[in-house]
Backbone as CSV, one residue per row, in Angstrom:
resi,resn,N_x,N_y,N_z,CA_x,CA_y,CA_z,C_x,C_y,C_z
1,GLN,-0.283,22.782,-4.355,-1.269,21.947,-3.683,-1.931,22.727,-2.568
2,VAL,-3.250,22.776,-2.593,-3.999,23.489,-1.568,-4.225,22.555,-0.380
3,GLN,-3.971,23.067,0.783,-4.233,22.289,1.994,-5.413,22.879,2.747
4,LEU,-6.264,22.011,3.245,-7.439,22.422,4.019,-7.325,21.842,5.423
5,VAL,-7.549,22.677,6.408,-7.493,22.235,7.798,-8.817,22.571,8.466
6,GLU,-9.469,21.529,8.971,-10.771,21.705,9.613,-10.616,21.745,11.122
7,SER,-11.583,22.390,11.758,-11.643,22.406,13.215,-13.085,22.666,13.637
8,GLY,-13.357,22.450,14.918,-14.662,22.803,15.460,-15.580,21.637,15.748
9,GLY,-15.179,20.433,15.376,-16.025,19.291,15.684,-16.020,18.991,17.173
10,GLY,-16.885,18.065,17.567,-16.948,17.692,18.970,-18.249,16.993,19.276
11,SER,-18.530,16.887,20.555,-19.747,16.232,21.025,-20.707,17.276,21.566
12,VAL,-21.968,17.119,21.263,-22.983,18.071,21.691,-24.301,17.329,21.877
13,GLN,-25.146,17.856,22.709,-26.469,17.260,22.895,-27.408,17.726,21.787
14,ALA,-28.401,16.916,21.533,-29.404,17.270,20.540,-30.006,18.634,20.866
15,GLY,-30.189,19.434,19.833,-30.693,20.778,20.007,-29.595,21.818,20.118
16,GLY,-28.372,21.358,20.295,-27.249,22.272,20.443,-26.701,22.744,19.112
17,SER,-25.593,23.488,19.198,-24.979,24.096,18.013,-23.480,23.853,18.008
18,LEU,-22.931,23.810,16.815,-21.491,23.770,16.618,-21.168,24.591,15.375
19,ARG,-19.953,25.121,15.337,-19.481,25.794,14.128,-18.185,25.149,13.688
20,LEU,-18.201,24.639,12.480,-17.004,24.063,11.888,-16.281,25.117,11.075
21,SER,-14.958,25.045,11.096,-14.129,25.946,10.308,-13.238,25.143,9.382
22,CYS,-12.924,25.727,8.251,-12.045,25.089,7.276,-11.144,26.170,6.706
23,THR,-9.876,26.117,7.053,-8.927,27.118,6.589,-8.062,26.544,5.483
24,ALA,-8.036,27.275,4.379,-7.262,26.842,3.217,-5.932,27.578,3.155
25,SER,-4.954,26.940,2.526,-3.633,27.553,2.413,-3.613,28.681,1.385
26,THR,-4.674,28.742,0.558,-4.822,29.815,-0.416,-6.290,29.933,-0.774
27,TYR,-6.635,30.996,-1.501,-8.028,31.216,-1.883,-8.485,30.120,-2.852
28,THR,-9.708,29.642,-2.644,-10.333,28.702,-3.563,-11.716,29.236,-3.909
29,ARG,-12.148,29.061,-5.153,-13.394,29.673,-5.600,-14.628,29.063,-4.941
30,SER,-14.718,27.774,-4.975,-15.925,27.097,-4.479,-15.569,26.213,-3.292
31,VAL,-16.468,26.205,-2.321,-16.245,25.375,-1.143,-17.517,24.601,-0.824
32,ALA,-17.351,23.502,-0.144,-18.496,22.678,0.224,-18.168,21.885,1.481
33,TRP,-19.207,21.426,2.102,-19.082,20.532,3.247,-19.786,19.220,2.901
34,PHE,-19.122,18.127,3.221,-19.667,16.791,3.046,-19.753,16.123,4.414
35,ARG,-20.624,15.148,4.487,-20.796,14.415,5.744,-20.869,12.921,5.450
36,GLN,-20.188,12.155,6.285,-20.317,10.698,6.209,-20.799,10.193,7.555
37,SER,-22.047,9.770,7.568,-22.644,9.239,8.795,-22.378,7.735,8.865
38,PRO,-22.430,7.177,10.073,-22.148,5.736,10.221,-23.018,4.887,9.314
39,GLY,-22.390,4.024,8.526,-23.117,3.114,7.651,-23.646,3.736,6.381
40,LYS,-23.291,4.994,6.128,-23.789,5.681,4.939,-22.646,6.189,4.086
41,GLU,-22.960,6.476,2.840,-21.970,7.058,1.957,-21.809,8.547,2.255
42,ARG,-20.675,9.062,1.873,-20.446,10.481,2.053,-21.370,11.275,1.141
43,GLU,-21.973,12.333,1.692,-22.919,13.138,0.925,-22.572,14.614,1.071
44,GLY,-22.848,15.356,0.028,-22.664,16.797,0.079,-23.850,17.429,0.769
45,ILE,-23.597,18.242,1.781,-24.700,18.832,2.534,-24.799,20.332,2.386
46,ALA,-23.730,20.990,1.979,-23.767,22.437,1.808,-22.652,22.852,0.858
47,ALA,-22.953,23.864,0.053,-21.946,24.358,-0.890,-22.126,25.845,-1.076
48,LEU,-21.029,26.514,-1.423,-21.033,27.963,-1.596,-20.213,28.310,-2.830
49,SER,-20.839,29.001,-3.771,-20.151,29.407,-4.983,-19.455,30.748,-4.769
50,PRO,-18.564,31.138,-5.682,-17.878,32.425,-5.544,-18.841,33.618,-5.535
51,SER,-19.979,33.477,-6.192,-20.946,34.574,-6.250,-21.852,34.613,-5.030
52,GLY,-21.723,33.629,-4.160,-22.537,33.601,-2.954,-23.738,32.676,-3.021
53,THR,-23.912,32.020,-4.149,-25.004,31.050,-4.264,-24.744,29.885,-3.323
54,THR,-25.788,29.497,-2.617,-25.640,28.400,-1.674,-26.525,27.217,-2.063
55,TYR,-26.108,26.067,-1.621,-26.896,24.849,-1.769,-26.923,24.155,-0.419
56,TYR,-28.070,23.605,-0.068,-28.192,22.811,1.149,-28.970,21.543,0.849
57,ALA,-28.509,20.448,1.402,-29.286,19.219,1.329,-30.556,19.389,2.156
58,ASP,-31.598,18.707,1.769,-32.874,18.832,2.487,-32.717,18.502,3.965
59,SER,-31.820,17.589,4.266,-31.661,17.135,5.652,-31.113,18.221,6.581
60,VAL,-30.488,19.264,6.017,-29.891,20.304,6.870,-30.467,21.686,6.594
61,LYS,-31.300,21.806,5.568,-31.848,23.097,5.181,-32.605,23.726,6.349
62,GLY,-32.317,25.002,6.581,-32.965,25.718,7.665,-32.252,25.599,9.000
63,ARG,-31.287,24.682,9.084,-30.549,24.499,10.345,-29.063,24.798,10.192
64,PHE,-28.524,24.554,9.026,-27.091,24.763,8.780,-26.904,25.970,7.870
65,THR,-25.788,26.673,8.061,-25.452,27.808,7.212,-23.982,27.732,6.827
66,ILE,-23.734,27.798,5.526,-22.361,27.825,5.040,-21.981,29.271,4.746
67,SER,-20.763,29.630,5.088,-20.293,30.987,4.833,-18.781,30.947,4.675
68,ARG,-18.215,32.091,4.336,-16.770,32.143,4.192,-16.261,33.537,4.482
69,ASP,-15.008,33.593,4.875,-14.306,34.859,5.075,-13.096,34.798,4.143
70,ASN,-13.202,35.465,3.004,-12.145,35.362,1.994,-10.821,35.949,2.496
71,ALA,-10.897,36.923,3.360,-9.667,37.537,3.885,-8.861,36.526,4.707
72,LYS,-9.568,35.558,5.263,-8.914,34.544,6.092,-8.811,33.198,5.381
73,ASN,-9.281,33.134,4.123,-9.320,31.856,3.387,-9.994,30.770,4.211
74,THR,-11.054,31.141,4.883,-11.726,30.221,5.803,-13.205,30.104,5.471
75,ALA,-13.687,28.883,5.436,-15.103,28.605,5.270,-15.648,28.072,6.587
76,TYR,-16.931,28.301,6.779,-17.574,27.901,8.026,-18.832,27.097,7.727
77,LEU,-19.195,26.273,8.680,-20.490,25.612,8.647,-21.099,25.770,10.037
78,GLN,-22.064,26.670,10.127,-22.784,26.866,11.383,-23.907,25.849,11.451
79,MET,-23.910,25.046,12.489,-24.893,23.976,12.624,-25.723,24.219,13.872
80,ASN,-27.004,24.445,13.680,-27.931,24.686,14.780,-28.966,23.580,14.854
81,SER,-29.637,23.509,15.965,-30.702,22.510,16.163,-30.228,21.119,15.757
82,LEU,-29.083,20.758,16.259,-28.487,19.487,15.859,-29.319,18.300,16.310
83,LYS,-29.312,17.284,15.468,-30.052,16.056,15.731,-29.071,14.885,15.783
84,SER,-29.522,13.783,16.345,-28.640,12.613,16.443,-28.223,12.126,15.058
85,GLU,-29.091,12.315,14.085,-28.758,11.873,12.732,-27.724,12.763,12.042
86,ASP,-27.353,13.860,12.672,-26.274,14.699,12.152,-24.902,14.150,12.538
87,THR,-24.875,13.142,13.359,-23.608,12.534,13.763,-22.854,11.992,12.556
88,GLY,-21.571,12.270,12.513,-20.758,11.778,11.422,-19.452,12.515,11.327
89,MET,-18.688,12.148,10.314,-17.445,12.820,10.012,-17.738,13.886,8.970
90,TYR,-17.308,15.079,9.239,-17.556,16.204,8.348,-16.263,16.604,7.640
91,TYR,-16.377,16.757,6.334,-15.231,17.109,5.507,-15.503,18.408,4.755
92,CYS,-14.527,19.285,4.725,-14.646,20.410,3.810,-13.914,20.063,2.525
93,ALA,-14.386,20.663,1.460,-13.813,20.420,0.144,-13.774,21.736,-0.608
94,ALA,-12.832,21.855,-1.507,-12.672,23.103,-2.239,-12.284,22.830,-3.689
95,SER,-12.617,23.809,-4.513,-12.313,23.702,-5.936,-11.965,25.076,-6.472
96,MET,-11.118,25.114,-7.475,-10.832,26.356,-8.166,-11.872,26.625,-9.245
97,GLY,-12.804,25.706,-9.426,-13.855,25.893,-10.406,-15.005,26.718,-9.861
98,TRP,-15.845,27.179,-10.768,-17.026,27.977,-10.416,-18.214,27.010,-10.388
99,LEU,-18.518,26.515,-9.214,-19.523,25.472,-9.066,-20.821,26.036,-8.517
100,LEU,-21.917,25.761,-9.215,-23.206,26.329,-8.818,-24.238,25.257,-8.504
101,TRP,-23.836,23.979,-8.564,-24.831,22.938,-8.399,-24.615,22.171,-7.107
102,ALA,-25.482,21.209,-6.884,-25.367,20.387,-5.686,-23.988,19.731,-5.657
103,PRO,-23.331,19.740,-4.519,-21.951,19.263,-4.466,-21.809,17.771,-4.746
104,ARG,-20.880,17.459,-5.647,-20.517,16.077,-5.944,-19.042,15.907,-5.625
105,GLU,-18.698,14.768,-5.076,-17.306,14.559,-4.660,-16.339,14.791,-5.804
106,THR,-16.707,14.371,-6.984,-15.787,14.462,-8.122,-15.528,15.897,-8.565
107,ASP,-16.338,16.837,-8.120,-16.151,18.242,-8.513,-15.090,18.953,-7.679
108,TYR,-14.717,18.352,-6.577,-13.829,19.028,-5.639,-12.461,18.351,-5.599
109,THR,-11.452,19.185,-5.769,-10.086,18.678,-5.872,-9.413,18.537,-4.521
110,TYR,-9.725,19.453,-3.632,-9.003,19.533,-2.365,-9.925,19.165,-1.207
111,TRP,-9.387,18.402,-0.265,-10.183,17.894,0.842,-9.445,18.066,2.162
112,GLY,-10.248,18.331,3.187,-9.700,18.350,4.528,-9.645,16.941,5.093
113,GLN,-9.086,16.838,6.287,-8.887,15.533,6.903,-10.144,15.017,7.608
114,GLY,-11.109,15.875,7.796,-12.343,15.484,8.463,-12.339,15.835,9.930
115,THR,-13.505,16.166,10.438,-13.670,16.443,11.863,-14.956,15.760,12.325
116,GLN,-14.879,15.099,13.464,-16.006,14.291,13.952,-17.007,15.154,14.701
117,VAL,-18.265,14.931,14.391,-19.362,15.562,15.118,-20.235,14.445,15.682
118,THR,-20.464,14.484,16.980,-21.294,13.487,17.631,-22.415,14.195,18.377
119,VAL,-23.644,13.851,18.038,-24.814,14.463,18.658,-25.541,13.388,19.457
120,SER,-25.662,13.620,20.734,-26.319,12.650,21.598,-27.737,13.120,21.916
121,SER,-28.647,12.159,21.968,-30.050,12.506,22.217,-30.390,12.336,23.686
């Protein structure tokens, strides 16, 4: 069983930046970040395939960057120019599959516990 541990959430003012980290207990091929904002369903906002292909939801494109350090089994989500609508619980997810498409919850087997991000305007 792969375990994912997230960190880096917190409170920030609009326009600020945060970096989320997700450390896995072992290497996983594909990783993604999901977000659940208040009153909304959880959505996939960024994904990274083993070959380096990335996906970003339109709402975060140009502001968020997903990356990973395989030596540390850690994935990151760099979030810049944060907006109040970015507020929510952020989850990392991982799969041993080779995923190249927009992230869907059902594609990912392993999930972190979530980390809260609050952006105040």
